[in-house]
Coordinates of C-alpha atoms in Angstrom, one line a residue:
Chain A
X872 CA -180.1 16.2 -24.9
X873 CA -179.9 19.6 -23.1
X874 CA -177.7 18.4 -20.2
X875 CA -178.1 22.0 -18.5
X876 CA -177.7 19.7 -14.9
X877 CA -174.2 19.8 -15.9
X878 CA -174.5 23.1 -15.7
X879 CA -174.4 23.5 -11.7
X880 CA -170.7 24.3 -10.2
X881 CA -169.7 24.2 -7.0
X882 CA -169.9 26.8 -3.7
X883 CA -170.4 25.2 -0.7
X884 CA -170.0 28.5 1.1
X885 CA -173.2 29.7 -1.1
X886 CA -174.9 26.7 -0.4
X887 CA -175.0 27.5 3.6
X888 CA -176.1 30.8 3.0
X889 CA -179.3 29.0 1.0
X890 CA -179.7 26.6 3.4
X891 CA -180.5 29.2 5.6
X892 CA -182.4 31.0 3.7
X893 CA -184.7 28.2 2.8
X894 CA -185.1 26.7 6.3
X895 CA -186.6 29.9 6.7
X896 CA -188.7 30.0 3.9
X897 CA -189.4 26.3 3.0
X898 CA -192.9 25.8 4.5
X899 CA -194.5 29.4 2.8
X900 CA -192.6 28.5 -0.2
X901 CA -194.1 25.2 -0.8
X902 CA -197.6 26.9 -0.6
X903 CA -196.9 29.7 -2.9
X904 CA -195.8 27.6 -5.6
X905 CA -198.8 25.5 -6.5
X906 CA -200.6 26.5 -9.7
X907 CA -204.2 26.9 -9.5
X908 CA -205.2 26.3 -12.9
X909 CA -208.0 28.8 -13.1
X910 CA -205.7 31.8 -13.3
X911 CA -204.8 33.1 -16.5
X912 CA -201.6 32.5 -17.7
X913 CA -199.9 32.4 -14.4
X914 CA -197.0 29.7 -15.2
X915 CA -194.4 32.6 -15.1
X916 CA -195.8 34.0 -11.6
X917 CA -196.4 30.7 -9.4
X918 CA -193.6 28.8 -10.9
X919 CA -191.0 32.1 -11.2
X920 CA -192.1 34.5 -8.4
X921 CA -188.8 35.9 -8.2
X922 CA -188.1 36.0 -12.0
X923 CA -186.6 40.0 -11.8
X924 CA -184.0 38.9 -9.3
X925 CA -183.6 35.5 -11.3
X926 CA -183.3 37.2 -14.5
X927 CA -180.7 40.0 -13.1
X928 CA -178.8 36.6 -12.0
X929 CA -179.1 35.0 -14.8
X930 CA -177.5 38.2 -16.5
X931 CA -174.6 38.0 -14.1
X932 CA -173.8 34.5 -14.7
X933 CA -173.7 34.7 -18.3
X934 CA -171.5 37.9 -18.2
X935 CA -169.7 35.6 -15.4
X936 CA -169.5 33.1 -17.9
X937 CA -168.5 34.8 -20.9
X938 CA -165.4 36.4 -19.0
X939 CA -164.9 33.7 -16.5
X940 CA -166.0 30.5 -17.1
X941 CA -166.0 29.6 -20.9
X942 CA -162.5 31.1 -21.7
X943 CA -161.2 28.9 -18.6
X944 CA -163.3 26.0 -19.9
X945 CA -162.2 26.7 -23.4
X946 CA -158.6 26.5 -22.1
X947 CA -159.2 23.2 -20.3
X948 CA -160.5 21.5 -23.9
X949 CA -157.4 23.0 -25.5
X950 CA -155.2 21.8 -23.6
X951 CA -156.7 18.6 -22.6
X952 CA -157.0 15.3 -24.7
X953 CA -160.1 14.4 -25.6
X954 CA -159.8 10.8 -23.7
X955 CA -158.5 12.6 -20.4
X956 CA -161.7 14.6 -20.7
X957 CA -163.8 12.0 -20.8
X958 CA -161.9 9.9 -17.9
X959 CA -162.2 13.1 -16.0
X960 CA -166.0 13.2 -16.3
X961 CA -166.0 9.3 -15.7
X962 CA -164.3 10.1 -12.4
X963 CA -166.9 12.6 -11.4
X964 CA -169.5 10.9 -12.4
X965 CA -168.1 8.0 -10.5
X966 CA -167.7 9.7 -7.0
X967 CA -171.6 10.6 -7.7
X968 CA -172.2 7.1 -7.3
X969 CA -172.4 6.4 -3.8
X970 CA -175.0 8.9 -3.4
X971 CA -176.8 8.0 -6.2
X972 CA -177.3 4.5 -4.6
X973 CA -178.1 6.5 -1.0
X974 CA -181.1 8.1 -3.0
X975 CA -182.2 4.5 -4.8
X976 CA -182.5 3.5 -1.2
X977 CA -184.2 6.6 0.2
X978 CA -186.6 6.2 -2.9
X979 CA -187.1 2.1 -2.1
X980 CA -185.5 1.5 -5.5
X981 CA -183.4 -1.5 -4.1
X982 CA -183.3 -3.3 -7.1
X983 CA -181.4 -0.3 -9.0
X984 CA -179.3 0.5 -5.8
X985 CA -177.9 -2.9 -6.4
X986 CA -177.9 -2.4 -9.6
X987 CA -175.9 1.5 -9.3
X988 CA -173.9 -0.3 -6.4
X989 CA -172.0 -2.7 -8.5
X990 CA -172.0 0.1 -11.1
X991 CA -169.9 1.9 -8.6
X992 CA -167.8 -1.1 -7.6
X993 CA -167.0 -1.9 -10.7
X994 CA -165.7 1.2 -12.2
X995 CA -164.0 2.4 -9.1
X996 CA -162.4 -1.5 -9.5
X997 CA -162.0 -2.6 -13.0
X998 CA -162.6 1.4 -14.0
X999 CA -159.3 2.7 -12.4
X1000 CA -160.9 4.7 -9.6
X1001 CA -163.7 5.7 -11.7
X1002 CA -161.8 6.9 -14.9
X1003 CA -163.0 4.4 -17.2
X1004 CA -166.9 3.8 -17.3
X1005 CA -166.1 -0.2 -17.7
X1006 CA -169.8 -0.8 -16.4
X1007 CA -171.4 1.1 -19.2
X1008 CA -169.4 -1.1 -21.9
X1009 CA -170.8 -4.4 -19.6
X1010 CA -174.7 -2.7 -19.8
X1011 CA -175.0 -1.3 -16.7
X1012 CA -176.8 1.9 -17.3
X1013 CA -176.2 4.9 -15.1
X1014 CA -179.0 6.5 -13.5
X1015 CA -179.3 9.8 -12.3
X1016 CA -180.5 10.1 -9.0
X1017 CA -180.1 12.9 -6.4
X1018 CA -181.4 14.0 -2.8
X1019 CA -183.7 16.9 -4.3
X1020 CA -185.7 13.5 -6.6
X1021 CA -186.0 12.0 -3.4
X1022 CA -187.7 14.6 -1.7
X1023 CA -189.8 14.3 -5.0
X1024 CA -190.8 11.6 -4.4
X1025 CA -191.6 11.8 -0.7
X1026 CA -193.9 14.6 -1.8
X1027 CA -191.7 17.9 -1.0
X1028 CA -193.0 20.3 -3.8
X1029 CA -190.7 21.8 -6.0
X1030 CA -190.6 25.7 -4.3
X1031 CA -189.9 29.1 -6.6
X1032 CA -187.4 28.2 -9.5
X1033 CA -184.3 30.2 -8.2
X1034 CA -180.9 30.9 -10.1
X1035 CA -178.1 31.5 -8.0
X1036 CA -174.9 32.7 -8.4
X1037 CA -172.2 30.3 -10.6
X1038 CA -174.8 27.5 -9.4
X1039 CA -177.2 28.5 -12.1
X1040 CA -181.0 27.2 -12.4
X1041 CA -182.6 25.4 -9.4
X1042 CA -185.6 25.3 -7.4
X1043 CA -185.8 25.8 -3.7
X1044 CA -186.4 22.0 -3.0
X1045 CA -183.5 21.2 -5.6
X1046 CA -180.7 24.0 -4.1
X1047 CA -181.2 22.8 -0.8
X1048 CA -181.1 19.1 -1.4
X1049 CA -177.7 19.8 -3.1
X1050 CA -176.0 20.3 0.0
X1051 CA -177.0 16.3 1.0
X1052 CA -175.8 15.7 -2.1
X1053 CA -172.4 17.7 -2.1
X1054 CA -172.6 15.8 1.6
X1055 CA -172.6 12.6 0.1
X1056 CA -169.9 13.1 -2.3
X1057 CA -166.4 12.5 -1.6
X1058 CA -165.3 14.8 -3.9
X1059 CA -166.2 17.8 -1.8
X1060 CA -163.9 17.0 1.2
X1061 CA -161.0 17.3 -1.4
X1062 CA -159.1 20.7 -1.8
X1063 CA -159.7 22.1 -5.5
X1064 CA -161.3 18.8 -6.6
X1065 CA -164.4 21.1 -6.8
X1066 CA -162.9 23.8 -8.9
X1067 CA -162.2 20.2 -11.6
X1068 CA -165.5 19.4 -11.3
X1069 CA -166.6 23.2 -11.9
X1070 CA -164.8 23.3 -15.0
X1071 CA -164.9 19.9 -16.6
X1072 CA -169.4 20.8 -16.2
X1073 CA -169.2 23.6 -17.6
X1074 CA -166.9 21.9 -20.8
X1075 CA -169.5 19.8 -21.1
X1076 CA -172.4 22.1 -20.7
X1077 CA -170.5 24.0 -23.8
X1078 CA -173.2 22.1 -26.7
X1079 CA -176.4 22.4 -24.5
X1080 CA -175.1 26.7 -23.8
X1081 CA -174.3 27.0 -27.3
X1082 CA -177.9 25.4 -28.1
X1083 CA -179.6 27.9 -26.0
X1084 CA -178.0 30.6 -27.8
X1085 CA -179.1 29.3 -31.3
X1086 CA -182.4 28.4 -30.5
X1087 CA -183.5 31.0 -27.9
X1088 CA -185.6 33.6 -28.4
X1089 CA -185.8 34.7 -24.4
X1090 CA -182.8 32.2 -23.1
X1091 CA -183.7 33.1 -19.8
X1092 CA -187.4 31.6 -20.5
X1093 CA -186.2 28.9 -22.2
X1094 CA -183.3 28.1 -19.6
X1095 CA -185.8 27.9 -16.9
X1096 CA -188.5 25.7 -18.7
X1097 CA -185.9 23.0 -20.4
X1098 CA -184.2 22.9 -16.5
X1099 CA -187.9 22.5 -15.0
X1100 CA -189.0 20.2 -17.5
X1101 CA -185.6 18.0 -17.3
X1102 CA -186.1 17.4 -13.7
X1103 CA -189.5 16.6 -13.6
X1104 CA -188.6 13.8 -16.2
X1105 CA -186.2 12.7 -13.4
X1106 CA -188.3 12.6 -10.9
X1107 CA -190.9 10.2 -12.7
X1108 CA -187.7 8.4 -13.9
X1109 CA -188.0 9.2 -17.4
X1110 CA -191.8 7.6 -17.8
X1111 CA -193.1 9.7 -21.0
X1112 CA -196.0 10.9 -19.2
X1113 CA -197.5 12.0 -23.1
X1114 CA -201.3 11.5 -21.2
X1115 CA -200.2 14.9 -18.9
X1116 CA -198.9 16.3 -21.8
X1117 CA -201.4 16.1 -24.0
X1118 CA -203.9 17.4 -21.4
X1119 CA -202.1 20.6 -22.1
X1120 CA -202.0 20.4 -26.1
X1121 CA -205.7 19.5 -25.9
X1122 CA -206.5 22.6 -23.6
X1123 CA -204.1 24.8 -25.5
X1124 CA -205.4 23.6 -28.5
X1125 CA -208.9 24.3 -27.9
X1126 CA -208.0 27.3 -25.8
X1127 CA -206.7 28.5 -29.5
X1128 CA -209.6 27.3 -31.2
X1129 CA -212.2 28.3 -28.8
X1130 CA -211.7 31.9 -26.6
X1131 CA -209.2 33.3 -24.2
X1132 CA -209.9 31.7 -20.7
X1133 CA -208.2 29.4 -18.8
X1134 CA -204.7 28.7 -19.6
X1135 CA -203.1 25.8 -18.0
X1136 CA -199.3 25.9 -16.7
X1137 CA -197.1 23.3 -19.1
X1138 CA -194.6 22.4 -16.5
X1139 CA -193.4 20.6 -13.9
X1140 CA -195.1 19.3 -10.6
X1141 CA -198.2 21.4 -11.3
X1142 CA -199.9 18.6 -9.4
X1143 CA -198.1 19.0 -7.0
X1144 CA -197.3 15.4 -5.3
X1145 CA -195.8 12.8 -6.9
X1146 CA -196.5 9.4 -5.3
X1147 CA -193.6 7.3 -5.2
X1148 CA -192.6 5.7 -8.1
X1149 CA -195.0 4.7 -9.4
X1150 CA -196.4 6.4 -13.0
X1151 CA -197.6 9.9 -11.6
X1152 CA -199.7 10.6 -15.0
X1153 CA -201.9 7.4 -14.2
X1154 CA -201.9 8.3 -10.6
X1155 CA -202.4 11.8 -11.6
X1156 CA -205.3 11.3 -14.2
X1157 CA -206.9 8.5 -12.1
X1158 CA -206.4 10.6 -9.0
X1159 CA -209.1 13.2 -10.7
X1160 CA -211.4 10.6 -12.1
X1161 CA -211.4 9.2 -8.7
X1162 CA -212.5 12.5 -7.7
X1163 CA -215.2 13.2 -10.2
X1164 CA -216.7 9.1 -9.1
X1165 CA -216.3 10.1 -5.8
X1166 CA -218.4 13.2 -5.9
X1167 CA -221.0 11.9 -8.4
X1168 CA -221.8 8.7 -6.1
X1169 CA -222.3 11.0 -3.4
X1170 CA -224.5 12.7 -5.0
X1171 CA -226.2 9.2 -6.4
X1172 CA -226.2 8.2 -2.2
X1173 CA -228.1 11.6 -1.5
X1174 CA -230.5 10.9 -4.1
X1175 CA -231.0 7.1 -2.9
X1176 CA -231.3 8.6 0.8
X1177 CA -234.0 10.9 0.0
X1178 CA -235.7 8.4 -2.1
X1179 CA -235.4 6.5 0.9
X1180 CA -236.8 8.8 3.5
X1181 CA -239.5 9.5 1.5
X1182 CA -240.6 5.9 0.7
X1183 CA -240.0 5.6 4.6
X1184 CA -242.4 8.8 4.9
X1185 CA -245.0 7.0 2.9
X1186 CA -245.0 3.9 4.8
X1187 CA -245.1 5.8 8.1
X1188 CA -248.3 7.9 6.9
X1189 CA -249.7 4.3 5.6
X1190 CA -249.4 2.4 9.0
X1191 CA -250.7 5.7 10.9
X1192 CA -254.1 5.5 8.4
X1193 CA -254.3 1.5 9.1
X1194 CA -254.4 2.7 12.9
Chain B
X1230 CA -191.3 -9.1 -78.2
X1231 CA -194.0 -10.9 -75.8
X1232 CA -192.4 -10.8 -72.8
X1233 CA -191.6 -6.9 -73.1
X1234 CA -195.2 -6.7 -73.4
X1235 CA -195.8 -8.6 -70.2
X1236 CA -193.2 -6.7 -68.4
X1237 CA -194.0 -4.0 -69.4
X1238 CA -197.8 -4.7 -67.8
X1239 CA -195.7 -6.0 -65.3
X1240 CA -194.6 -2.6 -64.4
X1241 CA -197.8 -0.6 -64.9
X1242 CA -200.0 -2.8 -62.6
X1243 CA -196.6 -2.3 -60.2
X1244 CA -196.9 1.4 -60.5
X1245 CA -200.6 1.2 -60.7
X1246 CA -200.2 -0.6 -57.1
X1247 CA -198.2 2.1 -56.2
X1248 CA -200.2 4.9 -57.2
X1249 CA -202.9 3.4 -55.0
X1250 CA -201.1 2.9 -51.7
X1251 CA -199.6 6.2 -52.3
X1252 CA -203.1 7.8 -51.8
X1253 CA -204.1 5.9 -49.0
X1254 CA -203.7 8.0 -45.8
X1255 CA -200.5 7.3 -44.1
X1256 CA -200.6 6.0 -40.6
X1257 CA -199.5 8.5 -38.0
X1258 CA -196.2 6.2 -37.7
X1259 CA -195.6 6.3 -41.1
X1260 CA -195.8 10.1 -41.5
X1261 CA -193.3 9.9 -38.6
X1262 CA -191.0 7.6 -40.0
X1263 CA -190.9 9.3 -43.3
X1264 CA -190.0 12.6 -41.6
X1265 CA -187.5 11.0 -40.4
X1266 CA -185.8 9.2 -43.2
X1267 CA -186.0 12.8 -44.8
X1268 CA -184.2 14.4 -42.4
X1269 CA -182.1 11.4 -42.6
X1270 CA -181.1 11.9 -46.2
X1271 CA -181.0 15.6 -46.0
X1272 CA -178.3 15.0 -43.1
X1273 CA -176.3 13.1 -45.2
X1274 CA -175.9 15.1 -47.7
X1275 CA -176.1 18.6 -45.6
X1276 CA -172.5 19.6 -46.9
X1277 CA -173.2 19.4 -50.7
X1278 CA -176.7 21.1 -50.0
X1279 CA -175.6 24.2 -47.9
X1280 CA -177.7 25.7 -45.6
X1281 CA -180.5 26.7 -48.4
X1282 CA -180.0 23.6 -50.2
X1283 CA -181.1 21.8 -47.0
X1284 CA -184.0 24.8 -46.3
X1285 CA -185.5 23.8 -49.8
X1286 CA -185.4 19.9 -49.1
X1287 CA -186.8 20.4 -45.9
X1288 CA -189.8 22.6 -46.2
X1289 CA -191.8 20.7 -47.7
X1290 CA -191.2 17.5 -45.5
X1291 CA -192.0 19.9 -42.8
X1292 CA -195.0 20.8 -44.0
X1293 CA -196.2 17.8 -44.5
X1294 CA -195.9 15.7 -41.4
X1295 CA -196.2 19.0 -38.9
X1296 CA -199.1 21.2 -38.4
X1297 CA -197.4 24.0 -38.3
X1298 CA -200.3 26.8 -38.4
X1299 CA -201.4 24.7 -35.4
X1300 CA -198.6 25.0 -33.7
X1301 CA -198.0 28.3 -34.4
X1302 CA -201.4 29.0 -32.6
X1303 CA -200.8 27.0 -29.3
X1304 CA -197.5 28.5 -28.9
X1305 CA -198.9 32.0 -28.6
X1306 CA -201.8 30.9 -26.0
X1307 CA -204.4 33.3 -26.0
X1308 CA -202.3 36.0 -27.5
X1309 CA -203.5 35.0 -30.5
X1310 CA -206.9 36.2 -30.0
X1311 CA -205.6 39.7 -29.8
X1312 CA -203.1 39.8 -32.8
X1313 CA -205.0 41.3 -36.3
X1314 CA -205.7 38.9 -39.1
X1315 CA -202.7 40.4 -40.5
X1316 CA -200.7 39.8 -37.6
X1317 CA -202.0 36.1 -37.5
X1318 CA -200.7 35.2 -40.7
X1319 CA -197.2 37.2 -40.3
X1320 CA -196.7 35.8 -37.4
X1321 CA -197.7 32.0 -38.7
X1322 CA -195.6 32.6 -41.8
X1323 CA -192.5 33.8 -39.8
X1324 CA -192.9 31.3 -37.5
X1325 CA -192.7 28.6 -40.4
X1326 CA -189.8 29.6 -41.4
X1327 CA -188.3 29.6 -38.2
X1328 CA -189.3 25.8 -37.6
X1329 CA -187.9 24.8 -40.8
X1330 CA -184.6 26.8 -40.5
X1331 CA -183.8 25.3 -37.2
X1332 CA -184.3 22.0 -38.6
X1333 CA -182.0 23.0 -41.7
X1334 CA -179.7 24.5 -39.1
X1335 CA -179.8 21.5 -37.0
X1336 CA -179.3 18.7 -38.9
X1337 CA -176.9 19.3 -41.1
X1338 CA -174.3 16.6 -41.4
X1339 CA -174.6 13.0 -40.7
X1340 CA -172.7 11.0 -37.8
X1341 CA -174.3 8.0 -37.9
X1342 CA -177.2 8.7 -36.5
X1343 CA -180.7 6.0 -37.0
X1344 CA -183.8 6.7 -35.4
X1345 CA -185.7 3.6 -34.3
X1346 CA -189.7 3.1 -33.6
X1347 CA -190.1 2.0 -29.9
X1348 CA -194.0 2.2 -29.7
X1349 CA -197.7 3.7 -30.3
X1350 CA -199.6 4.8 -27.7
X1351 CA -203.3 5.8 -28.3
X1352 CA -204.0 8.9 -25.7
X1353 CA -207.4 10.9 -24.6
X1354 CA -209.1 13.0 -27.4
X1355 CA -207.8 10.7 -30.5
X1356 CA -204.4 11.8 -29.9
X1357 CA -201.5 9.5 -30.5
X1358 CA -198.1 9.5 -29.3
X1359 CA -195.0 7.6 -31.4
X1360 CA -192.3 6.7 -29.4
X1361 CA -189.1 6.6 -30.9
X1362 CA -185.4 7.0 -30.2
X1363 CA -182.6 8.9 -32.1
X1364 CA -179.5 6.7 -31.7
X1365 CA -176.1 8.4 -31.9
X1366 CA -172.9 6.4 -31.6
X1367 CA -171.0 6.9 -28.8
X1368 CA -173.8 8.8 -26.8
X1369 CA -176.5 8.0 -24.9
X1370 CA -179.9 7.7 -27.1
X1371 CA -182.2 10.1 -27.1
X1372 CA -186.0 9.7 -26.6
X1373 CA -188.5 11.1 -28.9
X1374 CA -192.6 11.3 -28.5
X1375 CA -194.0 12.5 -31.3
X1376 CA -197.7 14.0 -30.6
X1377 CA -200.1 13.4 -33.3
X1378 CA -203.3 14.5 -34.1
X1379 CA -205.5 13.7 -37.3
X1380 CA -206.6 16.7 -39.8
X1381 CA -208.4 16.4 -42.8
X1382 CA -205.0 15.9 -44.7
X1383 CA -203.9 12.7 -42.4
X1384 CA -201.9 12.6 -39.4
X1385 CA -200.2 15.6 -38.4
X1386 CA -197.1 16.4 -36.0
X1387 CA -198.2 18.6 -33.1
X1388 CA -195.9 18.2 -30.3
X1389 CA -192.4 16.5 -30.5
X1390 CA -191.1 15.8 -26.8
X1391 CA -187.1 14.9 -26.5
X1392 CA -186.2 12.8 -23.1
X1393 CA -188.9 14.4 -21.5
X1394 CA -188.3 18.5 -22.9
X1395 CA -191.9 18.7 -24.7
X1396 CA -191.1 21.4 -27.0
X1397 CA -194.8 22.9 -27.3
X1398 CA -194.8 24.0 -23.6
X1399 CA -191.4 25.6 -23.8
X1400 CA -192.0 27.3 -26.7
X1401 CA -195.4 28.7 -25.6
X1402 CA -193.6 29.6 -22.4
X1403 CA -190.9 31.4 -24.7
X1404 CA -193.4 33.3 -26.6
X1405 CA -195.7 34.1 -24.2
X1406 CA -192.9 35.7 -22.3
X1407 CA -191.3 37.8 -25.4
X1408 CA -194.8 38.6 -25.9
X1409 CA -195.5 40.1 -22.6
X1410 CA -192.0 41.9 -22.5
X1411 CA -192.1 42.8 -26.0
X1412 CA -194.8 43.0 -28.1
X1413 CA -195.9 41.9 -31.4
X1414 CA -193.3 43.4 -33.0
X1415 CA -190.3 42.7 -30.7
X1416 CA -191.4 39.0 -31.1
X1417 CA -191.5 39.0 -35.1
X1418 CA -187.9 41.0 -34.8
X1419 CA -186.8 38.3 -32.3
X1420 CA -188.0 35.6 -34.9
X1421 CA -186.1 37.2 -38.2
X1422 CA -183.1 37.5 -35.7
X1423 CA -182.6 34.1 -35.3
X1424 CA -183.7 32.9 -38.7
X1425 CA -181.0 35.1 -40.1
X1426 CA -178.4 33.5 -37.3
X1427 CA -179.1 29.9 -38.4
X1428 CA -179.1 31.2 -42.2
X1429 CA -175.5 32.4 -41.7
X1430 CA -174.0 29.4 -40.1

């Protein structure tokens, strides 16, 4: 529903100066980020620890935006038809293909990399070099899959959220996995085929920005949880996790009820690693009662060894009376 | 003259029926689903009812399947513990308004648009989520989990979460934040803003 992916443009000369920076910073980063649940209201500062810089940024894009972007988006709707638009955004969304399938594979998804691969035969085939989503019309879904899932899924935690110049909302792991992506995509090694692309996402960004700006009450805020939230869902491939969730209503909800105290973070990756694909709320919620069974039947093993030494006490003092 | 009688027995025992299902509790996915066929029907005629018209059909349906001071609660986390017992009640009231105006504001024409059950899922604490997806032709669906939880009045709507946005967390993150930056009253100013917005378009 808010598409605010679409949002992300294209500067690959940016993107170099954040791989840099996040070699540098990838390792410390990681560790800063994970929330530790006993600290009050602390979603903003583990999750966001740059949020004056992100907000000034965020500030500069929308002014960007408003002067920049929109009226030059605005102008390619104008002038466009509506069918060329959308066989524009098939293209794009074609050339994305091939590294979709490179991240199926990278995630051990082989059945939908076949799947995506004849996705991406098909309409680059049948579909006029991408124009036409013929593979949609004969049920083939499209799946959204990128590097910065993949290192999801292998584990990488999701770093400081971080908005960037005309790139917009990411996260460390998600900026720098970009560059695989842009990488993968053939579109990049193309002269001005990136300023297209810039300009037909931001045309279709146009409902999710205009949503922001009804609904908002801090856009920033809201920006940066609906972008956090989105990708998580990506990550876990769209599984409602509604168990994970409702750990939060439940604690927010007696939290409410009860007294100020702890105050759990609502999004993303707060648990850190994902494992695979696999459902990470099971894994996640099993993964803690594992925890609590471990520790109570080492404490049941203690008791039985002490039991035990003593009956073995007993039986020592016995057999040194019978001597 | 006999067979008026009888149908008109007919239809008394029919209403009687009626009357009597009516005040059994609805099931969590029947509170959902008659949400939805209101907003339905207040889509579809959204033009002839005007922004207020819509307001007026909608508050009540609101009202009745969410749990709105609930929600109003959660979404201010522990600020609420601070605000007065004045503030508590401005701040549920506005907040009302606010949820009901954005649905007004939101759903105000019809496109074709069906909403289908997918599934129920019991979770921890005697929640239960209803899975459901808004179908809009010529886009992709989109995925709806509505969080329930059970009050004294029936099943109640306490989390609604859209292709994986769960709209409790981003509002609590949302007014937390304005909270922190701006107050009570910069919140409640923030709130009558945006009402006022949706009440214009």
């Amino acid at each position: 529903m808010l598409d605010i992916n679409t949002q992300s443009s294209t500067n690959i000369l940016l993107g170099k100066v954040l791989l840099i920076a996040s070699i540098i910073s990838l390792l410390p980063g990681c560790a800063s980020t994970e929330i530790r649940p006993d600290q009050p209201s602390s979603a903003s500062v583990t999750i966001d620890p740059y949020e004056d810089f992100n907000r000034s940024m965020y500030g500069f894009n929308m002014g960007l935006d408003k002067y920049l972007l929109k009226p030059v988006a605005d102008g390619y709707k104008f002038i466009t038809p509506r069918f060329m638009q959308t066989g524009v955004s098939n293209f794009f969304n074609n050339l994305k293909g091939i590294n979709v399938v490179i991240n199926d594979m990278l995630q051990g998804k082989f059945e939908q990399g076949a799947a995506d691969t004849g996705r991406f035969l098909t309409n680059t085939t049948i579909g006029i070099g991408g124009f036409v989503d013929v593979a949609s019309e004969l049920g083939l879904q499209s799946n959204v899959e990128d590097f910065g899932q993949t290192l999801a899924v292998w584990g990488v935690n999701q770093g400081p959220y971080l908005v960037l110049p005309i790139m917009g909302p990411t996260t460390l792991r998600d900026g720098t996995a970009s560059l695989f992506d842009r990488a993968a995509n053939p579109g990049s090694y193309a002269p001005m085929v990136g300023v297209l692309e810039g300009i037909n996402d931001r045309a279709n960004a146009d409902g999710a920005l205009n949503f922001i700006n009804e609904a908002a009450l801090d856009p920033y805020v809201f920006t940066r949880e609906s972008f956090l939230q989105y990708r998580s869902n990506l990550v876990k491939d769209g599984l409602l996790d509604s168990k994970e969730h409702d750990f939060d209503i439940n604690d927010a909800v007696d939290e409410a009820i009860a007294q100020p105290g702890k105050s759990p973070a609502p999004t993303a990756d707060k648990h850190g690693k994902l494992s695979g694909a696999a459902k990470p709320s099971k894994t996640l919620a099993q993964g803690s009662d594992a925890f609590d069974d471990m520790s109570k039947s080492f404490e049941r093993a203690e008791y039985q060894f002490e039991k035990a030494s003593a009956k073995v006490d007993q039986l020592s003092k016995k057999k040194r009376r019978k001597h | 003259m006999l067979r008026k009688i009888y149908v008109g027995l007919l239809f008394l025992a029919l209403s009687g029926l009626a009357g009597a299902v009516g005040a059994d509790e609805l099931s969590a996915r029947q509170v959902v689903e008659q949400f939805q066929n209101q907003l339905i029907d207040v889509m579809k005629r959204g033009k002839e009812l005007g922004f207020k018209g819509r307001y007026d059909a909608l508050e009540a349906a609101v009202k009745n399947s969410h749990d709105l001071p609930k929600i109003a609660r959660i979404v201010v986390g522990k600020e609420w513990e601070g605000f007065t017992p004045e503030q508590q009640a401005r701040f549920e009231e506005e907040f009302s308004r606010l949820s009901i105006s954005a649905y007004a504001h939101n759903f105000k024409e019809y496109t074709g648009e069906s909403f289908n059950f997918v599934s129920e899922e019991e979770t921890g604490r005697g929640g239960v989520v209803i899975h459901s997806t808004l179908s809009i032709p010529g886009e992709k669906d989109v995925r709806f989990g509505y969080m329930m939880k059970k009050k004294d009045e029936g099943w109640r709507i306490i989390n609604i979460i859209a292709d994986g946005v769960s709209d409790l967390a981003l509002k609590r993150s949302e007014y937390t934040s304005v909270l922190s930056r701006h107050g009570f009253d910069g919140l409640i100013a923030k709130i009558t803003e945006r009402i006022e917005s949706y009440e214009k378009q």
